[in-house]
Coordinates of C-alpha atoms and ligand atoms in Angstrom, one line a residue:
M21 CA 18.9 6.9 -18.6
K22 CA 18.8 3.4 -17.3
T23 CA 16.4 2.3 -14.6
A24 CA 16.0 -0.7 -12.2
T25 CA 13.0 -1.6 -10.2
G26 CA 12.9 -3.3 -6.8
T27 CA 10.6 -3.8 -3.7
K28 CA 10.2 -1.0 -1.2
I29 CA 11.8 -1.3 2.2
S30 CA 11.8 2.4 3.2
G31 CA 10.6 5.5 1.4
G32 CA 12.6 8.6 0.7
I33 CA 14.7 10.0 -2.1
A34 CA 18.5 9.8 -2.4
V35 CA 20.6 11.4 -5.1
G36 CA 24.4 10.7 -5.3
K37 CA 27.0 8.3 -6.5
L38 CA 26.4 4.5 -6.4
K39 CA 28.9 2.4 -4.5
L40 CA 29.0 -1.3 -5.1
Y41 CA 29.9 -3.5 -2.2
R42 CA 31.1 -7.1 -2.5
P43 CA 31.8 -8.9 0.8
K44 CA 35.0 -10.9 1.2
T45 CA 34.6 -14.7 0.8
Y46 CA 36.6 -17.5 2.5
E47 CA 38.0 -20.6 0.9
I48 CA 37.4 -23.4 3.4
S49 CA 38.7 -26.9 2.9
E50 CA 37.5 -30.2 4.5
E51 CA 40.8 -30.6 6.1
K52 CA 40.7 -32.6 9.4
A53 CA 41.9 -31.2 12.7
D54 CA 45.0 -32.7 14.3
D55 CA 43.8 -31.7 17.8
P56 CA 40.0 -31.5 18.1
V57 CA 40.3 -30.3 21.7
S58 CA 42.3 -27.1 20.8
E59 CA 40.1 -26.8 17.7
L60 CA 37.0 -26.6 20.0
E61 CA 38.8 -24.0 22.1
R62 CA 39.4 -21.9 19.0
F63 CA 35.7 -22.3 18.1
E64 CA 34.6 -21.2 21.7
S65 CA 36.9 -18.2 21.8
A66 CA 35.6 -17.1 18.3
R67 CA 32.1 -17.5 19.6
E68 CA 33.0 -15.3 22.7
K69 CA 34.5 -12.7 20.5
V70 CA 31.4 -12.6 18.3
R71 CA 29.2 -12.4 21.3
E72 CA 31.2 -9.3 22.5
Q73 CA 30.8 -7.7 19.0
Q74 CA 27.0 -8.3 19.1
R75 CA 26.8 -6.7 22.5
A76 CA 28.7 -3.7 21.3
L77 CA 26.5 -3.4 18.2
H78 CA 23.5 -3.6 20.5
E79 CA 24.7 -0.7 22.6
K80 CA 25.5 1.3 19.5
V81 CA 22.0 0.9 18.1
V82 CA 20.3 1.5 21.4
A83 CA 22.1 4.9 21.5
E84 CA 21.4 5.7 17.9
A85 CA 17.9 4.3 17.3
G86 CA 16.4 3.0 20.5
E87 CA 15.9 -0.4 22.2
D88 CA 13.4 -1.8 19.6
S89 CA 15.7 -1.4 16.7
A90 CA 18.6 -2.9 18.7
A91 CA 16.7 -6.0 19.7
V92 CA 18.1 -7.9 16.7
F93 CA 21.5 -8.1 18.3
E94 CA 20.1 -9.7 21.4
V95 CA 18.5 -12.2 19.1
H96 CA 21.9 -12.8 17.6
E97 CA 23.4 -13.4 21.1
M98 CA 20.7 -16.0 21.8
M99 CA 21.4 -17.6 18.5
L100 CA 25.0 -18.2 19.6
D101 CA 23.6 -20.7 22.1
D102 CA 21.4 -22.3 19.5
R103 CA 21.3 -25.8 18.1
M104 CA 23.4 -24.8 15.1
V105 CA 26.2 -24.0 17.5
S106 CA 25.9 -27.5 19.1
A107 CA 26.0 -28.9 15.6
C108 CA 29.3 -27.2 15.0
R109 CA 30.7 -28.6 18.2
E110 CA 29.8 -32.1 17.1
I111 CA 31.4 -31.6 13.7
I112 CA 34.6 -30.7 15.5
T113 CA 34.6 -33.3 18.3
D114 CA 32.9 -36.3 16.6
Q115 CA 34.0 -35.8 13.0
K116 CA 37.3 -34.1 13.9
H117 CA 37.0 -31.2 11.5
K118 CA 38.6 -27.8 11.8
A119 CA 36.5 -25.1 13.4
E120 CA 36.2 -23.1 10.1
Y121 CA 34.7 -26.1 8.3
A122 CA 32.4 -26.8 11.2
V123 CA 31.1 -23.2 11.1
R124 CA 30.5 -23.3 7.4
R125 CA 28.7 -26.7 7.5
G126 CA 26.7 -26.1 10.8
F127 CA 25.6 -22.6 9.8
D128 CA 24.9 -23.4 6.2
N129 CA 22.6 -26.3 7.3
A130 CA 20.7 -23.8 9.5
L131 CA 20.5 -21.3 6.7
R132 CA 18.9 -23.9 4.4
Q133 CA 16.4 -24.8 7.0
F134 CA 15.4 -21.2 7.6
R135 CA 15.2 -20.5 3.8
N136 CA 12.8 -23.4 3.3
M137 CA 10.4 -22.3 6.0
D138 CA 6.9 -21.3 5.0
D139 CA 6.6 -18.4 7.4
P140 CA 8.2 -15.3 5.9
Y141 CA 9.3 -14.1 9.4
F142 CA 11.4 -17.3 9.9
R143 CA 12.6 -17.2 6.3
A144 CA 13.9 -13.7 6.9
R145 CA 15.9 -15.0 9.9
S146 CA 18.3 -16.6 7.4
A147 CA 20.0 -13.2 7.1
D148 CA 20.8 -13.3 10.8
V149 CA 22.4 -16.8 10.5
E150 CA 24.5 -15.5 7.5
D151 CA 25.5 -12.5 9.7
L152 CA 26.7 -14.7 12.5
K153 CA 28.5 -17.1 10.1
I154 CA 30.5 -14.3 8.6
A155 CA 31.3 -12.9 12.0
M156 CA 32.5 -16.4 13.2
L157 CA 34.7 -16.9 10.1
D158 CA 36.2 -13.4 10.5
A159 CA 37.0 -14.2 14.1
L160 CA 38.5 -17.6 13.2
F161 CA 40.6 -16.2 10.4
G162 CA 41.8 -13.4 12.6
N163 CA 40.2 -10.7 10.4
E164 CA 38.3 -7.6 11.6
P165 CA 34.8 -7.3 10.3
D166 CA 34.7 -5.8 6.8
S167 CA 34.6 -2.1 6.9
L168 CA 32.3 -1.1 4.1
P169 CA 33.6 1.0 1.2
V170 CA 31.7 4.2 1.8
T171 CA 34.1 7.0 2.1
E172 CA 32.0 9.8 0.5
P173 CA 28.2 10.3 0.4
S174 CA 26.9 7.3 -1.5
I175 CA 24.0 5.1 -2.3
L176 CA 25.2 1.6 -1.3
V177 CA 24.5 -1.3 -3.6
A178 CA 25.0 -4.8 -2.3
D179 CA 23.7 -8.3 -3.1
D180 CA 22.4 -8.4 0.5
L181 CA 23.5 -6.8 3.7
T182 CA 23.6 -8.3 7.1
P183 CA 22.3 -6.4 10.1
S184 CA 25.9 -6.0 11.4
E185 CA 27.1 -4.7 8.1
M186 CA 24.2 -2.3 8.1
V187 CA 25.1 -1.0 11.6
R188 CA 28.8 -0.6 10.9
L189 CA 28.2 1.7 8.0
D190 CA 29.0 5.3 8.6
R191 CA 25.5 6.7 8.2
S192 CA 26.7 10.2 7.8
L193 CA 27.9 9.1 4.4
L194 CA 25.1 6.8 3.6
L195 CA 22.4 8.2 1.3
G196 CA 20.4 5.1 0.6
I197 CA 20.5 1.3 0.1
V198 CA 19.8 -0.9 -2.9
M199 CA 20.0 -4.7 -2.5
R200 CA 19.7 -7.3 -5.2
E201 CA 18.3 -9.8 -2.8
G202 CA 16.8 -9.4 0.7
S203 CA 13.5 -9.7 2.4
T204 CA 11.0 -7.1 3.7
N205 CA 10.9 -8.8 7.1
S206 CA 14.7 -9.0 7.6
H207 CA 16.4 -7.2 10.4
T208 CA 18.4 -5.3 7.9
A209 CA 15.1 -4.0 6.5
I210 CA 13.9 -3.1 9.9
L211 CA 17.1 -1.2 10.7
A212 CA 16.9 0.7 7.3
R213 CA 13.4 1.8 8.2
S214 CA 14.3 2.9 11.7
F215 CA 17.3 4.8 10.4
G216 CA 15.0 6.5 7.9
L217 CA 17.1 5.6 4.9
P218 CA 15.6 5.2 1.5
A219 CA 16.0 1.5 0.7
I220 CA 14.8 -1.1 -1.8
I221 CA 15.5 -4.8 -2.2
R222 CA 15.2 -7.4 -4.9
C223 CA 16.5 -4.9 -7.4
R224 CA 18.0 -7.5 -9.7
E225 CA 18.6 -5.3 -12.8
V226 CA 21.5 -3.5 -11.2
E227 CA 24.6 -3.9 -13.3
D228 CA 28.1 -4.2 -11.9
D229 CA 29.5 -1.4 -14.1
W230 CA 27.1 1.1 -12.5
D231 CA 29.6 1.4 -9.7
G232 CA 30.5 5.1 -9.2
K233 CA 27.7 6.4 -11.5
Y234 CA 25.5 9.3 -10.5
A235 CA 22.0 8.0 -9.6
A236 CA 18.7 8.8 -8.0
L237 CA 16.9 6.3 -5.7
D238 CA 13.2 6.7 -5.3
G239 CA 12.3 4.7 -2.2
Y240 CA 8.6 5.6 -2.5
D241 CA 8.2 4.0 -5.9
S242 CA 11.1 1.5 -5.6
R243 CA 13.0 2.7 -8.6
L244 CA 16.7 3.4 -9.2
Y245 CA 17.6 5.9 -12.0
I246 CA 21.1 6.0 -13.5
E247 CA 22.3 9.4 -14.7
P248 CA 18.8 11.0 -14.3
P249 CA 18.1 14.3 -16.1
R250 CA 17.7 17.5 -14.1
E251 CA 13.8 17.5 -14.5
L252 CA 13.6 14.1 -13.0
I253 CA 15.6 15.1 -10.0
D254 CA 13.4 18.2 -9.5
S255 CA 10.2 16.1 -9.6
L256 CA 11.7 13.6 -7.2
M257 CA 12.5 16.4 -4.8
A258 CA 9.0 17.8 -5.1
K259 CA 7.7 14.3 -4.3
R260 CA 9.9 14.1 -1.2
K261 CA 8.6 17.5 -0.1
D262 CA 5.0 16.2 -0.5
E263 CA 5.7 13.0 1.3
L264 CA 7.4 14.7 4.2
E265 CA 4.5 17.1 4.6
K266 CA 2.2 14.0 4.6
E267 CA 4.4 12.3 7.3
T268 CA 4.1 15.4 9.4
L269 CA 0.4 15.5 9.0
L270 CA 0.2 11.8 9.8
S271 CA 2.1 12.2 13.0
E272 CA -0.2 15.1 13.9
L273 CA -3.5 13.6 12.8
K274 CA -3.3 9.8 12.6
G275 CA -6.1 8.3 14.6
K276 CA -7.7 11.6 15.3
P277 CA -11.4 12.2 14.4
S278 CA -12.4 14.6 11.6
T279 CA -14.2 16.9 14.1
T280 CA -14.6 20.7 14.0
I281 CA -13.3 22.8 16.9
D282 CA -16.9 22.9 18.3
G283 CA -17.4 19.1 18.0
H284 CA -19.2 18.5 14.7
N285 CA -18.0 15.2 13.3
I286 CA -17.7 14.4 9.6
K287 CA -16.4 11.2 8.1
V288 CA -13.5 11.4 5.7
Y289 CA -13.2 8.5 3.3
A290 CA -11.0 7.7 0.3
N291 CA -11.9 7.1 -3.3
I292 CA -10.1 4.2 -5.0
C293 CA -10.1 2.6 -8.4
D294 CA -8.2 -0.6 -7.8
P295 CA -7.7 -3.1 -4.9
S296 CA -4.0 -2.2 -4.8
E297 CA -5.0 1.2 -3.4
V298 CA -6.0 -0.4 -0.1
E299 CA -2.5 0.4 1.2
A300 CA -2.9 4.1 0.4
V301 CA -6.3 4.1 2.2
L302 CA -4.6 2.7 5.3
S303 CA -1.5 4.8 5.2
N304 CA -3.5 8.0 4.8
D305 CA -5.7 6.9 7.7
A306 CA -9.0 7.2 5.8
E307 CA -12.0 6.2 7.8
G308 CA -13.2 3.9 5.0
V309 CA -13.8 4.0 1.2
G310 CA -16.6 6.3 0.0
L311 CA -16.2 5.4 -3.6
F312 CA -14.6 2.3 -5.1
R313 CA -14.9 2.7 -8.8
S314 CA -15.4 -0.9 -9.9
E315 CA -14.6 -0.2 -13.5
F316 CA -11.1 -1.5 -13.0
I317 CA -12.4 -5.1 -13.1
Y318 CA -13.9 -4.5 -16.6
L319 CA -11.1 -2.4 -18.0
N320 CA -8.4 -4.9 -16.9
S321 CA -10.2 -7.8 -18.5
R322 CA -10.3 -9.0 -22.2
T323 CA -13.6 -10.7 -21.6
D324 CA -16.6 -10.1 -19.4
P325 CA -15.2 -10.8 -15.9
P326 CA -16.8 -13.9 -14.3
E327 CA -18.7 -13.6 -10.9
E328 CA -15.9 -15.5 -9.1
E329 CA -13.2 -13.2 -10.2
Q330 CA -15.2 -10.2 -9.2
Y331 CA -16.1 -11.7 -5.8
R332 CA -12.5 -12.4 -5.0
A333 CA -11.5 -8.8 -5.8
Y334 CA -14.3 -7.2 -3.8
R335 CA -13.8 -9.6 -0.9
K336 CA -10.0 -8.7 -0.8
V337 CA -10.7 -5.0 -0.4
L338 CA -13.5 -5.5 2.2
E339 CA -11.5 -7.9 4.3
A340 CA -8.4 -5.7 4.2
L341 CA -10.4 -2.6 5.4
A342 CA -12.9 -4.2 7.8
P343 CA -14.6 -2.9 9.9
R344 CA -14.3 0.3 8.0
P345 CA -17.1 0.9 5.5
V346 CA -16.4 0.4 1.8
V347 CA -18.9 1.7 -0.8
I348 CA -18.5 -0.1 -4.1
R349 CA -20.1 1.6 -7.1
T350 CA -21.6 -0.7 -9.7
S351 CA -20.1 -0.5 -13.1
D352 CA -20.0 3.0 -14.6
I353 CA -18.8 2.0 -18.0
G354 CA -19.6 3.6 -21.4
A355 CA -19.0 7.2 -22.3
D356 CA -15.3 7.8 -21.8
K357 CA -14.8 4.2 -20.4
A358 CA -15.2 2.1 -23.6
I359 CA -15.0 -1.7 -23.1
E360 CA -14.3 -3.6 -26.3
Y361 CA -16.0 -6.9 -25.4
L362 CA -19.3 -5.2 -24.7
D363 CA -19.5 -4.1 -28.3
L364 CA -20.8 -0.6 -27.5
E365 CA -21.5 1.5 -30.5
K366 CA -19.8 4.8 -31.0
E367 CA -22.2 7.6 -30.1
E368 CA -22.5 11.3 -30.9
N369 CA -23.0 12.3 -27.3
P370 CA -21.5 9.5 -25.1
A371 CA -21.9 11.5 -21.8
L372 CA -25.6 11.6 -22.5
G373 CA -25.7 8.1 -24.0
Y374 CA -25.7 4.4 -23.2
R375 CA -23.7 4.3 -20.0
A376 CA -23.5 3.1 -16.4
I377 CA -26.9 2.1 -15.0
R378 CA -28.4 2.2 -18.4
I379 CA -26.1 -0.6 -19.6
C380 CA -26.7 -2.5 -16.4
L381 CA -30.5 -2.3 -16.6
S382 CA -30.6 -3.4 -20.2
R383 CA -28.1 -6.2 -19.9
K384 CA -29.4 -7.9 -16.8
D385 CA -27.1 -10.9 -16.8
F386 CA -24.1 -8.6 -16.9
F387 CA -25.5 -6.6 -14.0
K388 CA -26.5 -9.7 -12.0
R389 CA -23.0 -11.1 -12.2
Q390 CA -21.7 -8.0 -10.4
L391 CA -24.5 -7.9 -7.9
R392 CA -24.1 -11.6 -7.0
A393 CA -20.3 -11.1 -6.5
L394 CA -21.0 -8.0 -4.3
L395 CA -23.6 -9.9 -2.2
R396 CA -21.2 -12.8 -1.6
A397 CA -18.4 -10.4 -0.8
S398 CA -20.7 -8.6 1.7
A399 CA -20.2 -11.5 4.1
H400 CA -16.6 -10.4 4.5
G401 CA -16.8 -6.7 5.6
N402 CA -18.9 -3.6 5.8
L403 CA -20.3 -3.0 2.3
G404 CA -22.4 -0.3 0.7
I405 CA -23.5 -0.8 -2.9
M406 CA -24.0 2.4 -4.9
F407 CA -25.8 2.8 -8.2
P408 CA -24.4 5.5 -10.6
M409 CA -26.1 7.9 -13.1
I410 CA -29.6 7.7 -11.6
T411 CA -32.2 10.0 -13.0
C412 CA -35.5 8.7 -11.7
L413 CA -37.3 6.6 -9.1
S414 CA -38.0 3.6 -11.4
E415 CA -34.3 3.1 -12.1
V416 CA -33.6 2.8 -8.3
R417 CA -36.5 0.5 -7.8
E418 CA -35.4 -1.7 -10.6
C419 CA -31.9 -1.9 -9.3
K420 CA -33.2 -2.9 -5.9
E421 CA -35.5 -5.5 -7.4
I422 CA -32.6 -7.1 -9.3
L423 CA -30.5 -7.0 -6.2
G424 CA -33.3 -8.8 -4.2
E425 CA -33.6 -11.4 -7.0
C426 CA -29.8 -12.1 -6.7
R427 CA -30.0 -12.4 -3.0
R428 CA -32.9 -14.9 -3.2
E429 CA -30.9 -16.9 -5.8
L430 CA -27.9 -17.0 -3.6
E431 CA -29.9 -18.0 -0.6
N432 CA -31.4 -20.9 -2.5
E433 CA -27.9 -22.0 -3.6
G434 CA -26.9 -21.9 0.1
A435 CA -24.2 -19.2 -0.6
E436 CA -23.2 -17.0 2.3
T437 CA -24.2 -13.3 2.1
G438 CA -24.0 -10.5 4.6
N439 CA -25.8 -7.2 5.5
L440 CA -25.2 -4.3 3.2
E441 CA -26.5 -0.8 2.6
T442 CA -27.7 0.6 -0.7
G443 CA -27.2 4.1 -2.0
I444 CA -27.2 6.1 -5.1
M445 CA -25.0 8.7 -6.7
I446 CA -26.6 12.1 -7.1
E447 CA -24.8 13.2 -10.2
T448 CA -27.5 14.3 -12.5
P449 CA -29.6 17.4 -11.9
A450 CA -32.7 15.2 -12.2
A451 CA -31.6 13.1 -9.2
A452 CA -30.9 16.2 -7.1
L453 CA -34.3 17.6 -8.0
L454 CA -36.0 14.2 -7.1
A455 CA -33.9 13.7 -3.9
D456 CA -36.9 13.6 -1.6
E457 CA -38.5 10.7 -3.5
L458 CA -35.2 8.9 -4.1
A459 CA -34.3 9.2 -0.4
E460 CA -37.3 7.0 0.5
E461 CA -35.6 4.1 -1.4
V462 CA -32.0 4.1 -0.1
D463 CA -29.7 4.3 2.9
F464 CA -27.4 7.0 1.6
F465 CA -26.7 9.6 -1.1
S466 CA -23.3 10.4 -2.5
L467 CA -22.9 13.5 -4.6
G468 CA -20.9 12.9 -7.8
T469 CA -19.9 16.6 -8.3
N470 CA -17.9 15.8 -11.4
D471 CA -20.9 14.7 -13.4
L472 CA -23.3 16.9 -11.5
T473 CA -21.2 19.9 -12.7
Q474 CA -21.0 18.6 -16.2
Y475 CA -24.7 18.1 -16.6
T476 CA -25.8 21.2 -14.7
C477 CA -23.5 23.6 -16.6
A478 CA -23.7 21.7 -19.9
I479 CA -19.9 21.5 -20.0
D480 CA -18.3 18.3 -21.3
R481 CA -15.8 17.3 -18.6
Q482 CA -13.6 15.7 -21.3
N483 CA -13.3 18.7 -23.6
E484 CA -10.3 20.8 -22.7
K485 CA -11.4 23.6 -25.2
I486 CA -14.2 24.6 -22.9
A487 CA -12.5 24.0 -19.6
A488 CA -12.1 27.8 -19.2
F489 CA -15.9 28.1 -19.0
L490 CA -16.1 25.8 -16.0
D491 CA -16.5 27.5 -12.7
A492 CA -16.0 24.6 -10.2
H493 CA -17.9 26.7 -7.6
N494 CA -20.9 27.5 -9.9
P495 CA -23.7 28.5 -7.5
A496 CA -26.2 26.3 -9.4
V497 CA -24.2 23.2 -8.5
L498 CA -23.8 24.4 -4.8
K499 CA -27.5 24.9 -4.7
L500 CA -28.2 21.4 -6.0
I501 CA -25.8 20.0 -3.3
Q502 CA -27.6 22.0 -0.6
M503 CA -31.0 20.7 -1.8
T504 CA -29.8 17.1 -1.8
V505 CA -28.4 17.4 1.7
E506 CA -31.6 18.9 3.0
A507 CA -33.8 16.2 1.2
G508 CA -31.6 13.4 2.5
H509 CA -31.8 14.7 6.1
R510 CA -35.6 15.1 5.9
H511 CA -35.6 11.4 5.3
N512 CA -32.9 10.5 7.8
I513 CA -30.3 9.3 5.4
R514 CA -26.6 10.2 5.1
V515 CA -25.4 12.5 2.4
G516 CA -21.8 12.6 1.3
I517 CA -19.7 14.0 -1.6
C518 CA -17.4 11.8 -3.6
G519 CA -16.7 14.0 -6.6
E520 CA -13.5 16.1 -6.8
L521 CA -15.1 19.1 -5.2
G522 CA -15.0 17.2 -1.8
A523 CA -11.2 17.7 -1.7
D524 CA -11.5 21.5 -2.4
L525 CA -10.4 22.9 0.9
S526 CA -11.9 26.3 0.1
L527 CA -15.3 24.7 0.1
T528 CA -14.9 22.5 3.2
E529 CA -16.6 25.0 5.6
T530 CA -19.4 25.6 3.1
F531 CA -20.1 21.9 2.9
L532 CA -20.0 21.5 6.7
R533 CA -22.5 24.4 7.1
M534 CA -24.7 22.7 4.5
G535 CA -24.6 19.6 6.8
V536 CA -22.7 17.2 4.5
D537 CA -22.1 14.0 6.5
E538 CA -19.2 12.5 4.6
L539 CA -16.5 13.6 2.2
S540 CA -14.7 11.0 0.1
V541 CA -11.5 12.2 -1.6
N542 CA -8.4 10.7 -3.2
P543 CA -6.2 9.1 -0.5
G544 CA -3.6 11.9 -0.6
S545 CA -6.2 14.5 0.3
V546 CA -7.6 12.7 3.4
L547 CA -5.2 14.2 5.9
P548 CA -5.1 17.8 4.5
L549 CA -8.9 17.7 4.6
R550 CA -9.0 16.4 8.2
K551 CA -6.7 19.2 9.2
Q552 CA -9.0 21.7 7.5
I553 CA -12.1 20.3 9.3
R554 CA -10.3 20.5 12.6
S555 CA -9.6 24.2 12.1
I556 CA -13.3 25.1 11.6
T557 CA -15.8 26.4 14.1
L558 CA -19.5 26.1 13.0
G559 CA -22.3 27.2 15.2
E560 CA -24.7 25.2 17.5
N561 CA -27.4 24.7 14.9
E562 CA -25.2 24.1 11.9
G563 CA -23.2 21.3 10.4
P564 CA -23.5 17.5 10.2
G565 CA -24.7 15.2 12.9
Ligands
PEP3 C1 -18.6 12.1 -10.2 O1 -19.2 12.1 -11.2 O2 -18.4 13.1 -9.4 C2 -18.0 10.8 -9.7 C3 -17.4 10.7 -8.5 O3 -17.9 9.8 -10.6 P1 -16.9 9.7 -11.8 O4 -15.9 10.8 -11.7 O5 -16.3 8.3 -11.8 O6 -17.8 9.9 -13.0
MG4 MG1 -19.8 10.3 -12.2

């Protein structure tokens, strides 16, 4: 199977034959016009014809996809009164060239100017100039606009498509679109999205001899598969089903609060591991990030990542999500997340070993680099810093002391910092048992049920052989969660869950009755969880808030 990768325009899955489209080209000479006056008349009547065509396309799209999608053709009509048209007239009247040559030169000059613009919106307008140029040349040569070669259900492949070509396609036969060039801001892209067609652009690996081949287009992940096996098709179809369910949930729940029928509100946040997941946070309408596992920055680097690099990564996420809260957990490396440049020794029991806060507190410079980066990033959003693997009070106090030291250093250096909250993960039974004392020190707790279950039940979470012994709903773990929530609330701090159990819909009501204030789950679970919360009725004296 061959594959090609592009850039997403519109999600969806298409399976069918590929059809390659090559637009006709015109040979145009520099020949002078014998009679510039009649040449100008030819130009003006071509322009009138193109204007009529654009009006007809506008009406067609209004009827099929609404006024917003059709606006491009009004823009085209206006462009027919633009400076590039006056330039064409001058080439005909002053330089006495034929209308075809004037169109090519006048429109190509405008094309170059648009393509060189810094603003991506204006750069994308070059496709509209190209569209009008082709339409003008068709009119001058007396040709009808190209009818595209789709005569059976197909995935259309083209170097680029103009908005007019896109609209003239018979969409009952069009399964999806793959372009070798193109821009995400172009009107063609906007039309593909509003027609709901799977579409990708800048898919440069497409080969000419793929014409007619059976293929699958994955618009969600911007990939084209040539002659895909049955299993791949099945998994793409399953993906489409999931995505459609998500879209339905989004249309039902986007912007709605995560509130029970009787008005108890709970925050639903997303867990992320990488700045690139910001898009998933937004597209799933999460209310913020409850756990940003900062290990990515260490795992993606060959050397200890400098403060500046960390600052830029954290800042990017905070800015993209502001004013939503973002909780960044300090490094939780060691155990299963080995980092070569830290030279960590192999251990008999890594889960009980030198990891997370234990590394940070014994390698102060390493820890300070991250804390300084976080403090600087806090000026750019709503940040919470969270310390993992806490087992006693002195660890939290030491973390806070080092954080204070970093803040003082930065203030002396004149660096900008912002307000932030501090919290800890409750993921060891020791922390749950000490929750009353720990709550005095921090602004929030977040229950890491993955480790809390591992350490409470003495079941290595990495060992598949003993997975059968694991009861995710072990009452001992639920009891520790309950104790932690009660202790947190006695000291007026928020308590959330960021381990996998937070996404377990069969426990949502239990957690709400316990009074859990926040649930942070993988982005794909945000909306199903919100739906679940909105179906629950608690009682007057129960629940969060
Ligand atoms: C947890 O332990 O529940 C948790 C959220 O942290 P991680 O899975 O990264 O250990
Ligand atoms: Mg953990």
